[in-house]
């Protein structure tokens, strides 16, 4: 009986390790994730959020600096001079990737944060956007 339990436990552990490795090592396609923010109003959805604020190029640069300073955050695509950047922020424990795009659009800055894996981010991306916006105050 113990042998069967050990085999089942080992199999579950093996599948869990494979899942974590897949999350950590799967590539992020820049063309798929570094996209325009098409929203015209603030939105919350199960996998992320969109916020739109007033802002010029200087404010965009400040927002970009705040985003770069977040822990476990790396650039995926874009640039400040282009007025459109996307960053990947990974969770501390497993390394789940969340993507945050900021885009200058006239006198507005559009921010979109969303998850890569799963169905719900439990509000993490919305909170990240709110913290970023609060750094501008």
Coordinates of C-alpha atoms in Angstrom, one line a residue:
X1 CA 0.0 0.0 0.0
X2 CA 2.8 2.5 0.9
X3 CA 4.5 1.7 -2.3
X4 CA 1.4 2.7 -4.3
X5 CA 1.0 5.9 -2.3
X6 CA 4.7 6.8 -2.9
X7 CA 4.3 6.2 -6.6
X8 CA 1.2 8.4 -6.8
X9 CA 2.9 11.1 -4.7
X10 CA 6.1 11.0 -6.9
X11 CA 4.0 11.3 -10.0
X12 CA 2.1 14.3 -8.6
X13 CA 5.3 15.9 -7.6
X14 CA 6.9 15.3 -11.0
X15 CA 3.9 16.9 -12.7
X16 CA 4.0 19.9 -10.4
X17 CA 7.7 20.4 -11.1
X18 CA 7.1 20.2 -14.9
X19 CA 4.3 22.8 -14.5
X20 CA 6.6 25.2 -12.6
X21 CA 9.4 24.7 -15.2
X22 CA 7.0 25.4 -18.0
X23 CA 5.8 28.6 -16.4
X24 CA 9.4 29.8 -15.7
X25 CA 10.9 28.8 -19.0
X26 CA 8.2 29.2 -21.6
X27 CA 9.0 32.0 -24.0
X28 CA 7.1 35.3 -24.3
X29 CA 6.5 36.3 -27.9
X30 CA 7.0 40.0 -28.2
X31 CA 4.6 40.3 -31.1
X32 CA 1.8 38.7 -29.1
X33 CA 2.3 40.6 -25.8
X34 CA 3.8 44.0 -26.8
X35 CA 0.5 45.3 -28.3
X36 CA -1.3 48.6 -28.4
X37 CA -3.7 49.4 -25.6
X38 CA -7.0 49.7 -27.4
X39 CA -9.2 50.6 -24.4
X40 CA -10.8 54.0 -24.1
X41 CA -11.8 53.8 -20.4
X42 CA -10.6 52.2 -17.2
X43 CA -11.5 48.5 -17.1
X44 CA -11.1 45.6 -14.6
X45 CA -11.3 42.0 -15.8
X46 CA -10.4 38.7 -14.2
X47 CA -7.0 38.5 -15.9
X48 CA -5.9 42.1 -15.5
X49 CA -6.8 45.8 -15.7
X50 CA -6.6 48.9 -17.8
X51 CA -6.1 52.5 -16.5
X52 CA -6.0 55.7 -18.5
X53 CA -4.5 58.8 -17.0
X54 CA -3.6 62.3 -18.3
X55 CA 0.1 62.7 -19.1
X56 CA 2.8 64.0 -21.3
X57 CA 6.1 62.6 -22.3
X58 CA 7.7 63.6 -19.0
X59 CA 5.1 61.8 -17.0
X60 CA 5.4 58.8 -19.3
X61 CA 9.1 58.7 -18.5
X62 CA 8.5 58.9 -14.8
X63 CA 5.9 56.0 -15.1
X64 CA 8.4 54.0 -17.1
X65 CA 11.1 54.5 -14.4
X66 CA 8.7 53.4 -11.7
X67 CA 7.8 50.3 -13.7
X68 CA 11.5 49.4 -14.3
X69 CA 12.1 49.7 -10.5
X70 CA 9.6 47.0 -9.6
X71 CA 11.2 43.8 -8.3
X72 CA 11.6 40.9 -10.8
X73 CA 10.7 43.2 -13.8
X74 CA 12.4 43.1 -17.2
X75 CA 11.7 44.8 -20.5
X76 CA 9.9 42.7 -23.1
X77 CA 9.6 45.3 -25.9
X78 CA 9.3 48.9 -27.0
X79 CA 11.1 52.1 -25.8
X80 CA 10.4 55.3 -24.1
X81 CA 11.1 57.4 -27.2
X82 CA 8.5 55.3 -29.0
X83 CA 6.0 56.0 -26.2
X84 CA 5.2 52.3 -25.9
X85 CA 6.8 49.8 -23.6
X86 CA 5.9 46.4 -22.2
X87 CA 7.5 44.8 -19.1
X88 CA 7.3 41.3 -17.6
X89 CA 7.0 41.1 -13.8
X90 CA 7.3 37.7 -12.3
X91 CA 5.8 36.5 -9.1
X92 CA 8.2 35.9 -6.2
X93 CA 7.4 32.2 -5.5
X94 CA 6.8 30.4 -8.8
X95 CA 7.7 33.1 -11.3
X96 CA 4.4 33.5 -13.0
X97 CA 4.8 36.2 -15.7
X98 CA 2.5 39.2 -15.7
X99 CA 2.8 41.8 -18.5
X100 CA 2.4 45.5 -18.1
X101 CA 2.2 47.8 -21.2
X102 CA 2.3 51.6 -21.0
X103 CA 1.5 53.7 -24.1
X104 CA 1.5 57.4 -24.7
X105 CA -1.5 58.4 -26.8
X106 CA -1.8 62.2 -27.2
X107 CA -2.3 63.7 -23.8
X108 CA -3.2 60.3 -22.3
X109 CA -1.1 57.4 -20.9
X110 CA -2.8 54.1 -21.3
X111 CA -1.7 51.3 -18.9
X112 CA -2.6 47.7 -19.3
X113 CA -1.6 44.8 -17.0
X114 CA -2.5 41.2 -17.6
X115 CA -1.6 37.7 -16.7
X116 CA 0.1 35.1 -19.0
X117 CA -1.1 31.9 -17.4
X118 CA -4.4 31.2 -15.7
X119 CA -7.9 32.7 -15.6
X120 CA -7.7 35.1 -12.7
X121 CA -4.9 37.3 -11.3
X122 CA -6.8 37.9 -8.0
X123 CA -6.4 41.6 -8.5
X124 CA -2.6 41.7 -8.6
X125 CA -2.4 43.5 -11.9
X126 CA -5.0 46.1 -10.9
X127 CA -3.1 46.8 -7.7
X128 CA 0.2 47.1 -9.6
X129 CA -1.3 49.7 -11.9
X130 CA -2.7 51.6 -9.0
X131 CA 0.7 51.6 -7.2
X132 CA 2.4 52.8 -10.4
X133 CA -0.1 55.7 -10.8
X134 CA 0.3 56.6 -7.1
X135 CA 4.1 57.1 -7.7
X136 CA 3.2 60.0 -9.9
X137 CA 1.2 61.9 -7.3

